[in-house]
CSV table of N, CA, C and O in Angstrom, one decimal:
chain,number,residue,atom,x,y,z
O,1,GLN,N,60.8,181.6,65.6
O,1,GLN,CA,61.8,180.7,66.2
O,1,GLN,C,61.2,179.5,66.8
O,1,GLN,O,60.1,179.5,67.3
O,2,VAL,N,62.0,178.4,66.7
O,2,VAL,CA,61.6,177.1,67.3
O,2,VAL,C,62.7,176.7,68.2
O,2,VAL,O,63.9,176.7,67.8
O,3,GLN,N,62.4,176.3,69.4
O,3,GLN,CA,63.4,175.8,70.3
O,3,GLN,C,63.1,174.3,70.4
O,3,GLN,O,62.0,173.8,70.6
O,4,LEU,N,64.2,173.6,70.3
O,4,LEU,CA,64.2,172.1,70.4
O,4,LEU,C,65.1,171.6,71.5
O,4,LEU,O,66.3,172.0,71.6
O,5,VAL,N,64.6,170.8,72.4
O,5,VAL,CA,65.4,170.2,73.5
O,5,VAL,C,65.3,168.7,73.5
O,5,VAL,O,64.2,168.1,73.6
O,6,GLU,N,66.5,168.1,73.3
O,6,GLU,CA,66.5,166.6,73.2
O,6,GLU,C,66.8,166.1,74.6
O,6,GLU,O,67.4,166.7,75.5
O,7,SER,N,66.4,164.8,74.8
O,7,SER,CA,66.7,164.1,76.0
O,7,SER,C,66.7,162.6,75.7
O,7,SER,O,66.2,162.2,74.6
O,8,GLY,N,67.3,161.8,76.6
O,8,GLY,CA,67.3,160.4,76.4
O,8,GLY,C,68.5,159.7,76.0
O,8,GLY,O,68.6,158.5,75.9
O,9,GLY,N,69.6,160.5,75.7
O,9,GLY,CA,70.8,159.8,75.3
O,9,GLY,C,71.5,159.1,76.4
O,9,GLY,O,71.0,159.2,77.6
O,10,GLY,N,72.6,158.4,76.1
O,10,GLY,CA,73.3,157.7,77.2
O,10,GLY,C,74.2,156.7,76.6
O,10,GLY,O,74.5,156.6,75.4
O,11,LEU,N,74.7,155.8,77.5
O,11,LEU,CA,75.6,154.7,77.2
O,11,LEU,C,74.8,153.4,77.3
O,11,LEU,O,74.1,153.2,78.2
O,12,VAL,N,74.9,152.6,76.2
O,12,VAL,CA,74.2,151.3,76.2
O,12,VAL,C,75.1,150.3,75.5
O,12,VAL,O,76.0,150.7,74.7
O,13,GLN,N,74.9,149.1,75.8
O,13,GLN,CA,75.7,148.0,75.2
O,13,GLN,C,75.1,147.7,73.8
O,13,GLN,O,73.9,147.9,73.6
O,14,ALA,N,75.9,147.1,73.0
O,14,ALA,CA,75.5,146.7,71.7
O,14,ALA,C,74.3,145.7,71.8
O,14,ALA,O,74.3,144.9,72.7
O,15,GLY,N,73.3,145.9,71.0
O,15,GLY,CA,72.1,145.1,71.0
O,15,GLY,C,71.0,145.7,71.9
O,15,GLY,O,69.9,145.3,71.9
O,16,GLY,N,71.4,146.8,72.6
O,16,GLY,CA,70.4,147.4,73.5
O,16,GLY,C,69.5,148.4,72.8
O,16,GLY,O,69.6,148.6,71.6
O,17,SER,N,68.7,149.1,73.6
O,17,SER,CA,67.8,150.1,73.1
O,17,SER,C,67.8,151.4,73.9
O,17,SER,O,68.2,151.4,75.0
O,18,LEU,N,67.4,152.5,73.2
O,18,LEU,CA,67.3,153.8,73.8
O,18,LEU,C,66.1,154.5,73.1
O,18,LEU,O,65.9,154.2,71.9
O,19,ARG,N,65.5,155.4,73.8
O,19,ARG,CA,64.5,156.3,73.2
O,19,ARG,C,64.9,157.7,73.4
O,19,ARG,O,65.0,158.2,74.6
O,20,LEU,N,65.0,158.4,72.3
O,20,LEU,CA,65.3,159.9,72.4
O,20,LEU,C,64.0,160.6,72.3
O,20,LEU,O,63.1,160.2,71.5
O,21,SER,N,63.9,161.8,73.0
O,21,SER,CA,62.8,162.6,72.9
O,21,SER,C,63.2,164.0,72.5
O,21,SER,O,64.4,164.4,72.9
O,22,CYS,N,62.4,164.8,71.9
O,22,CYS,CA,62.7,166.1,71.5
O,22,CYS,C,61.4,167.0,71.7
O,22,CYS,O,60.4,166.7,71.0
O,23,ALA,N,61.5,167.9,72.6
O,23,ALA,CA,60.3,168.8,72.9
O,23,ALA,C,60.5,170.1,72.1
O,23,ALA,O,61.6,170.7,72.2
O,24,ALA,N,59.5,170.5,71.4
O,24,ALA,CA,59.6,171.7,70.6
O,24,ALA,C,58.7,172.8,71.2
O,24,ALA,O,57.6,172.5,71.8
O,25,SER,N,59.2,174.0,71.1
O,25,SER,CA,58.4,175.1,71.5
O,25,SER,C,58.6,176.3,70.6
O,25,SER,O,59.6,176.3,69.8
O,26,GLY,N,57.8,177.3,70.6
O,26,GLY,CA,57.9,178.4,69.8
O,26,GLY,C,56.9,178.4,68.7
O,26,GLY,O,55.7,178.3,68.9
O,27,ARG,N,57.4,178.5,67.4
O,27,ARG,CA,56.5,178.6,66.3
O,27,ARG,C,55.7,177.2,66.2
O,27,ARG,O,56.1,176.2,66.7
O,28,THR,N,54.7,177.3,65.4
O,28,THR,CA,53.7,176.2,65.3
O,28,THR,C,54.4,174.9,64.8
O,28,THR,O,55.1,174.8,63.8
O,29,PHE,N,54.3,173.9,65.7
O,29,PHE,CA,54.9,172.6,65.5
O,29,PHE,C,54.4,172.0,64.2
O,29,PHE,O,55.2,171.3,63.4
O,30,SER,N,53.2,172.2,63.8
O,30,SER,CA,52.6,171.6,62.6
O,30,SER,C,53.2,172.1,61.3
O,30,SER,O,53.1,171.5,60.3
O,31,ASN,N,53.9,173.2,61.4
O,31,ASN,CA,54.5,173.8,60.2
O,31,ASN,C,55.7,173.0,59.7
O,31,ASN,O,56.2,173.2,58.6
O,32,TYR,N,56.2,172.1,60.5
O,32,TYR,CA,57.5,171.5,60.2
O,32,TYR,C,57.5,170.0,60.1
O,32,TYR,O,56.8,169.3,60.9
O,33,VAL,N,58.3,169.5,59.2
O,33,VAL,CA,58.7,168.1,59.2
O,33,VAL,C,59.7,168.0,60.3
O,33,VAL,O,60.6,168.8,60.4
O,34,MET,N,59.6,167.0,61.2
O,34,MET,CA,60.5,166.9,62.3
O,34,MET,C,61.4,165.7,62.0
O,34,MET,O,61.0,164.7,61.4
O,35,GLY,N,62.6,165.8,62.5
O,35,GLY,CA,63.5,164.7,62.2
O,35,GLY,C,64.7,164.6,63.1
O,35,GLY,O,64.8,165.3,64.1
O,36,TRP,N,65.5,163.6,62.8
O,36,TRP,CA,66.7,163.3,63.6
O,36,TRP,C,67.9,163.2,62.6
O,36,TRP,O,67.8,162.6,61.6
O,37,PHE,N,69.0,163.8,63.0
O,37,PHE,CA,70.3,163.6,62.4
O,37,PHE,C,71.3,163.2,63.4
O,37,PHE,O,71.1,163.3,64.6
O,38,ARG,N,72.5,162.8,62.9
O,38,ARG,CA,73.5,162.4,63.9
O,38,ARG,C,74.9,162.8,63.3
O,38,ARG,O,75.1,162.9,62.1
O,39,GLN,N,75.8,162.9,64.2
O,39,GLN,CA,77.2,163.2,63.8
O,39,GLN,C,78.2,162.5,64.7
O,39,GLN,O,78.2,162.7,65.9
O,40,ALA,N,78.9,161.6,64.1
O,40,ALA,CA,79.9,160.8,64.8
O,40,ALA,C,81.3,161.6,64.7
O,40,ALA,O,81.5,162.5,63.9
O,41,PRO,N,82.2,161.3,65.7
O,41,PRO,CA,83.4,162.1,65.7
O,41,PRO,C,84.2,161.9,64.4
O,41,PRO,O,84.3,160.8,63.8
O,42,GLY,N,84.6,163.1,63.8
O,42,GLY,CA,85.4,163.1,62.6
O,42,GLY,C,84.5,162.9,61.3
O,42,GLY,O,85.1,162.8,60.2
O,43,LYS,N,83.2,162.8,61.5
O,43,LYS,CA,82.4,162.6,60.3
O,43,LYS,C,81.4,163.8,60.2
O,43,LYS,O,81.1,164.5,61.1
O,44,GLU,N,80.8,163.9,59.0
O,44,GLU,CA,79.8,164.9,58.7
O,44,GLU,C,78.5,164.5,59.4
O,44,GLU,O,78.2,163.3,59.6
O,45,ARG,N,77.7,165.5,59.6
O,45,ARG,CA,76.3,165.3,60.1
O,45,ARG,C,75.5,164.5,59.1
O,45,ARG,O,75.6,164.9,57.9
O,46,GLU,N,74.7,163.5,59.5
O,46,GLU,CA,74.0,162.7,58.5
O,46,GLU,C,72.6,162.5,58.9
O,46,GLU,O,72.2,162.6,60.1
O,47,PHE,N,71.7,162.3,57.9
O,47,PHE,CA,70.3,162.1,58.1
O,47,PHE,C,70.1,160.8,58.8
O,47,PHE,O,70.7,159.8,58.5
O,48,VAL,N,69.1,160.7,59.7
O,48,VAL,CA,68.6,159.5,60.3
O,48,VAL,C,67.2,159.2,60.0
O,48,VAL,O,66.8,158.1,59.5
O,49,ALA,N,66.3,160.2,60.3
O,49,ALA,CA,64.9,159.9,60.1
O,49,ALA,C,64.1,161.2,60.0
O,49,ALA,O,64.5,162.3,60.6
O,50,LEU,N,62.9,161.2,59.3
O,50,LEU,CA,62.0,162.3,59.2
O,50,LEU,C,60.6,161.9,59.3
O,50,LEU,O,60.3,160.7,58.8
O,51,MET,N,59.7,162.7,59.8
O,51,MET,CA,58.3,162.4,59.8
O,51,MET,C,57.5,163.8,59.7
O,51,MET,O,57.8,164.7,60.4
O,52,PRO,N,56.5,163.8,58.8
O,52,PRO,CA,55.8,165.0,58.6
O,52,PRO,C,54.7,165.2,59.7
O,52,PRO,O,54.5,164.2,60.5
O,53,TRP,N,54.0,166.3,59.7
O,53,TRP,CA,52.9,166.5,60.7
O,53,TRP,C,51.9,165.5,60.6
O,53,TRP,O,51.3,165.0,61.6
O,54,SER,N,51.5,165.0,59.4
O,54,SER,CA,50.4,164.0,59.3
O,54,SER,C,50.8,162.7,59.9
O,54,SER,O,49.9,161.9,60.1
O,55,ARG,N,52.0,162.4,60.1
O,55,ARG,CA,52.5,161.1,60.6
O,55,ARG,C,52.1,159.9,59.6
O,55,ARG,O,52.1,158.8,60.0
O,56,ALA,N,51.7,160.3,58.4
O,56,ALA,CA,51.3,159.2,57.5
O,56,ALA,C,52.4,158.4,57.0
O,56,ALA,O,52.2,157.2,56.5
O,57,TYR,N,53.6,158.8,57.0
O,57,TYR,CA,54.8,158.1,56.5
O,57,TYR,C,56.0,158.6,57.2
O,57,TYR,O,56.0,159.6,57.9
O,58,ALA,N,57.1,157.9,57.0
O,58,ALA,CA,58.4,158.3,57.6
O,58,ALA,C,59.5,157.9,56.6
O,58,ALA,O,59.3,157.0,55.8
O,59,ASN,N,60.6,158.6,56.7
O,59,ASN,CA,61.7,158.3,55.9
O,59,ASN,C,62.9,158.0,56.9
O,59,ASN,O,63.2,158.8,57.8
O,60,LEU,N,63.5,156.9,56.7
O,60,LEU,CA,64.6,156.5,57.5
O,60,LEU,C,65.8,156.2,56.7
O,60,LEU,O,65.7,155.6,55.6
O,61,ALA,N,67.0,156.5,57.2
O,61,ALA,CA,68.2,156.2,56.5
O,61,ALA,C,68.4,154.6,56.4
O,61,ALA,O,67.9,153.9,57.3
O,62,ASN,N,69.0,154.2,55.3
O,62,ASN,CA,69.2,152.8,55.1
O,62,ASN,C,69.9,152.1,56.3
O,62,ASN,O,69.6,151.0,56.7
O,63,ALA,N,70.9,152.8,56.9
O,63,ALA,CA,71.7,152.3,58.0
O,63,ALA,C,70.9,152.0,59.3
O,63,ALA,O,71.3,151.2,60.1
O,64,VAL,N,69.7,152.6,59.4
O,64,VAL,CA,68.9,152.4,60.6
O,64,VAL,C,67.5,151.8,60.3
O,64,VAL,O,66.8,151.5,61.3
O,65,ASN,N,67.2,151.7,59.1
O,65,ASN,CA,65.8,151.2,58.7
O,65,ASN,C,65.7,149.8,59.3
O,65,ASN,O,66.6,148.9,59.1
O,66,GLY,N,64.6,149.5,60.0
O,66,GLY,CA,64.3,148.2,60.6
O,66,GLY,C,64.8,148.1,62.0
O,66,GLY,O,64.4,147.2,62.7
O,67,ARG,N,65.6,149.1,62.4
O,67,ARG,CA,66.1,149.1,63.8
O,67,ARG,C,65.5,150.4,64.6
O,67,ARG,O,65.3,150.3,65.8
O,68,PHE,N,65.4,151.5,63.9
O,68,PHE,CA,65.0,152.7,64.5
O,68,PHE,C,63.5,153.1,64.0
O,68,PHE,O,63.2,152.7,62.9
O,69,THR,N,62.8,153.7,64.9
O,69,THR,CA,61.4,154.2,64.6
O,69,THR,C,61.3,155.6,65.0
O,69,THR,O,61.6,156.0,66.1
O,70,ILE,N,60.8,156.4,64.1
O,70,ILE,CA,60.5,157.8,64.5
O,70,ILE,C,59.0,158.0,64.7
O,70,ILE,O,58.2,157.3,64.0
O,71,SER,N,58.6,158.7,65.6
O,71,SER,CA,57.2,159.0,65.9
O,71,SER,C,57.1,160.5,66.4
O,71,SER,O,58.1,161.0,66.8
O,72,ARG,N,55.9,161.0,66.4
O,72,ARG,CA,55.7,162.3,66.9
O,72,ARG,C,54.3,162.4,67.6
O,72,ARG,O,53.3,161.8,67.1
O,73,ASP,N,54.2,163.1,68.7
O,73,ASP,CA,53.0,163.4,69.4
O,73,ASP,C,52.7,164.9,69.2
O,73,ASP,O,53.3,165.7,69.8
O,74,ASN,N,51.8,165.2,68.3
O,74,ASN,CA,51.5,166.6,67.9
O,74,ASN,C,50.9,167.4,69.1
O,74,ASN,O,51.0,168.6,69.2
O,75,ASP,N,50.1,166.6,69.9
O,75,ASP,CA,49.5,167.3,71.0
O,75,ASP,C,50.5,167.8,72.1
O,75,ASP,O,50.3,168.8,72.8
O,76,LYS,N,51.6,167.0,72.1
O,76,LYS,CA,52.7,167.4,73.1
O,76,LYS,C,53.9,168.1,72.4
O,76,LYS,O,54.9,168.4,73.1
O,77,ASN,N,53.8,168.3,71.1
O,77,ASN,CA,54.9,169.0,70.4
O,77,ASN,C,56.2,168.2,70.6
O,77,ASN,O,57.2,168.9,70.9
O,78,THR,N,56.1,167.0,70.5
O,78,THR,CA,57.3,166.1,70.8
O,78,THR,C,57.5,165.1,69.7
O,78,THR,O,56.5,164.5,69.2
O,79,VAL,N,58.8,164.9,69.4
O,79,VAL,CA,59.1,163.8,68.4
O,79,VAL,C,60.1,162.9,69.1
O,79,VAL,O,60.9,163.3,70.0
O,80,TYR,N,60.0,161.6,68.8
O,80,TYR,CA,60.7,160.6,69.4
O,80,TYR,C,61.5,159.8,68.4
O,80,TYR,O,61.2,159.7,67.2
O,81,LEU,N,62.6,159.2,68.9
O,81,LEU,CA,63.4,158.2,68.1
O,81,LEU,C,63.6,157.0,68.9
O,81,LEU,O,64.4,157.1,69.9
O,82,GLN,N,62.9,155.9,68.6
O,82,GLN,CA,63.1,154.7,69.3
O,82,GLN,C,64.2,153.9,68.6
O,82,GLN,O,64.1,153.6,67.4
O,83,MET,N,65.3,153.6,69.3
O,83,MET,CA,66.4,152.9,68.7
O,83,MET,C,66.6,151.5,69.3
O,83,MET,O,66.7,151.4,70.6
O,84,THR,N,66.6,150.5,68.5
O,84,THR,CA,66.8,149.1,69.0
O,84,THR,C,67.9,148.5,68.3
O,84,THR,O,68.4,149.0,67.2
O,85,SER,N,68.4,147.3,68.8
O,85,SER,CA,69.5,146.6,68.2
O,85,SER,C,70.6,147.5,67.9
O,85,SER,O,71.2,147.5,66.8
O,86,LEU,N,71.0,148.3,68.8
O,86,LEU,CA,72.0,149.3,68.6
O,86,LEU,C,73.4,148.7,68.4
O,86,LEU,O,73.7,147.6,68.9
O,87,LYS,N,74.2,149.4,67.5
O,87,LYS,CA,75.5,148.9,67.2
O,87,LYS,C,76.5,150.0,67.5
O,87,LYS,O,76.2,151.2,67.6
O,88,PRO,N,77.8,149.6,67.7
O,88,PRO,CA,78.8,150.6,68.0
O,88,PRO,C,78.9,151.7,67.0
O,88,PRO,O,79.1,152.9,67.3
O,89,GLU,N,78.6,151.4,65.8
O,89,GLU,CA,78.6,152.4,64.7
O,89,GLU,C,77.5,153.4,64.8
O,89,GLU,O,77.4,154.4,64.1
O,90,ASP,N,76.5,153.2,65.7
O,90,ASP,CA,75.5,154.2,65.9
O,90,ASP,C,75.9,155.2,66.9
O,90,ASP,O,75.2,156.2,67.1
O,91,THR,N,77.1,155.1,67.5
O,91,THR,CA,77.6,156.1,68.4
O,91,THR,C,77.8,157.4,67.7
O,91,THR,O,78.4,157.5,66.7
O,92,ALA,N,77.1,158.5,68.3
O,92,ALA,CA,77.2,159.8,67.7
O,92,ALA,C,76.4,160.7,68.6
O,92,ALA,O,75.8,160.3,69.6
O,93,VAL,N,76.5,162.0,68.3
O,93,VAL,CA,75.6,163.0,68.9
O,93,VAL,C,74.4,163.1,68.0
O,93,VAL,O,74.5,163.2,66.8
O,94,TYR,N,73.2,162.9,68.6
O,94,TYR,CA,72.0,162.9,67.9
O,94,TYR,C,71.3,164.3,68.0
O,94,TYR,O,71.1,164.7,69.2
O,95,TYR,N,70.9,164.8,66.9
O,95,TYR,CA,70.3,166.1,66.9
O,95,TYR,C,68.9,166.1,66.4
O,95,TYR,O,68.6,165.4,65.4
O,96,CYS,N,68.0,166.7,67.1
O,96,CYS,CA,66.6,166.9,66.7
O,96,CYS,C,66.6,168.1,65.7
O,96,CYS,O,67.4,169.0,65.8
O,97,ALA,N,65.7,168.0,64.7
O,97,ALA,CA,65.7,169.0,63.6
O,97,ALA,C,64.3,169.3,63.2
O,97,ALA,O,63.4,168.5,63.2
O,98,ALA,N,64.1,170.6,62.9
O,98,ALA,CA,62.8,171.1,62.3
O,98,ALA,C,63.1,171.5,60.9
O,98,ALA,O,64.0,172.4,60.7
O,99,VAL,N,62.4,170.9,59.9
O,99,VAL,CA,62.7,171.1,58.5
O,99,VAL,C,61.4,171.7,57.8
O,99,VAL,O,60.3,171.2,58.1
O,100,GLY,N,61.6,172.6,56.9
O,100,GLY,CA,60.5,173.2,56.2
O,100,GLY,C,59.9,172.3,55.2
O,100,GLY,O,58.8,172.6,54.7
O,101,GLY,N,60.5,171.3,54.8
O,101,GLY,CA,60.0,170.3,53.8
O,101,GLY,C,60.6,168.9,54.1
O,101,GLY,O,61.3,168.8,55.1
O,102,PHE,N,60.3,168.0,53.2
O,102,PHE,CA,60.8,166.6,53.5
O,102,PHE,C,62.2,166.5,52.9
O,102,PHE,O,62.4,165.8,51.9
O,103,TYR,N,63.1,167.1,53.5
O,103,TYR,CA,64.5,167.2,53.1
O,103,TYR,C,65.4,166.4,54.0
O,103,TYR,O,65.4,166.7,55.2
O,104,SER,N,66.2,165.6,53.5
O,104,SER,CA,67.2,164.9,54.3
O,104,SER,C,68.6,165.5,54.3
O,104,SER,O,69.5,165.0,55.0
O,105,ASP,N,68.7,166.6,53.6
O,105,ASP,CA,70.0,167.3,53.6
O,105,ASP,C,70.1,168.2,54.8
O,105,ASP,O,69.3,169.0,55.0
O,106,PRO,N,71.2,168.0,55.6
O,106,PRO,CA,71.3,168.8,56.8
O,106,PRO,C,71.3,170.3,56.5
O,106,PRO,O,71.0,171.1,57.4
O,107,ALA,N,71.8,170.7,55.3
O,107,ALA,CA,71.8,172.1,55.0
O,107,ALA,C,70.4,172.7,54.9
O,107,ALA,O,70.3,173.9,54.9
O,108,ARG,N,69.4,171.9,54.8
O,108,ARG,CA,68.0,172.4,54.6
O,108,ARG,C,67.3,172.5,56.0
O,108,ARG,O,66.2,173.0,56.0
O,109,VAL,N,68.0,172.1,57.1
O,109,VAL,CA,67.3,172.1,58.4
O,109,VAL,C,67.2,173.6,58.8
O,109,VAL,O,68.2,174.4,58.7
O,110,GLU,N,66.1,174.0,59.3
O,110,GLU,CA,65.9,175.3,59.8
O,110,GLU,C,66.2,175.5,61.2
O,110,GLU,O,66.7,176.6,61.6
O,111,TYR,N,65.9,174.5,62.1
O,111,TYR,CA,66.3,174.7,63.5
O,111,TYR,C,66.8,173.3,64.0
O,111,TYR,O,66.4,172.3,63.6
O,112,TRP,N,67.8,173.5,64.9
O,112,TRP,CA,68.5,172.4,65.5
O,112,TRP,C,68.3,172.4,67.0
O,112,TRP,O,68.3,173.5,67.6
O,113,GLY,N,68.3,171.2,67.6
O,113,GLY,CA,68.4,171.1,69.0
O,113,GLY,C,69.9,171.1,69.4
O,113,GLY,O,70.8,171.2,68.5
O,114,GLN,N,70.2,171.0,70.6
O,114,GLN,CA,71.6,171.1,71.1
O,114,GLN,C,72.3,169.8,71.0
O,114,GLN,O,73.5,169.8,71.1
O,115,GLY,N,71.6,168.7,70.8
O,115,GLY,CA,72.2,167.4,70.6
O,115,GLY,C,72.3,166.6,71.9
O,115,GLY,O,72.4,167.2,73.0
O,116,THR,N,72.2,165.3,71.8
O,116,THR,CA,72.4,164.4,72.9
O,116,THR,C,73.3,163.2,72.5
O,116,THR,O,73.2,162.7,71.4
O,117,GLN,N,74.2,162.9,73.4
O,117,GLN,CA,75.2,161.9,73.1
O,117,GLN,C,74.6,160.5,73.2
O,117,GLN,O,74.0,160.2,74.3
O,118,VAL,N,74.8,159.6,72.2
O,118,VAL,CA,74.5,158.2,72.3
O,118,VAL,C,75.8,157.5,72.1
O,118,VAL,O,76.5,157.6,71.1
O,119,THR,N,76.1,156.6,73.1
O,119,THR,CA,77.4,155.8,73.0
O,119,THR,C,77.0,154.3,73.1
O,119,THR,O,76.3,154.0,74.1
O,120,VAL,N,77.4,153.6,72.1
O,120,VAL,CA,77.1,152.1,72.1
O,120,VAL,C,78.4,151.4,72.3
O,120,VAL,O,79.3,151.5,71.4
O,121,SER,N,78.5,150.6,73.4
O,121,SER,CA,79.7,149.9,73.6
O,121,SER,C,79.6,148.5,73.0
O,121,SER,O,78.6,147.9,73.0
O,122,SER,N,80.8,147.9,72.6
O,122,SER,CA,80.8,146.6,72.0
O,122,SER,C,81.0,145.5,73.1
O,122,SER,O,81.3,145.8,74.2
């Protein structure tokens, strides 16, 4: 089992920034690609960002590429999502995820966090 606990969500004006954190515990953090997904009201959960243990590369959704950055601190078992130039359409519940491979399909996620709300006002 892997437990994931997100923090850092909140209300921000358009153009602002937030940093989400996700602390992992349980099974070996290095076994998993870590990522972020989000779900807006009335929409399906969608991929945002992924990063493997090596931190050698990252995959970001087109909608956030250039504005969001994913990083991970393997010593702290923590993954981060730095969000800048936020837009109202970024409003969603953001979920931390542990994935067994480099998969952006939510159906392939093995463990989910409880989610943290991000609201961007116009």
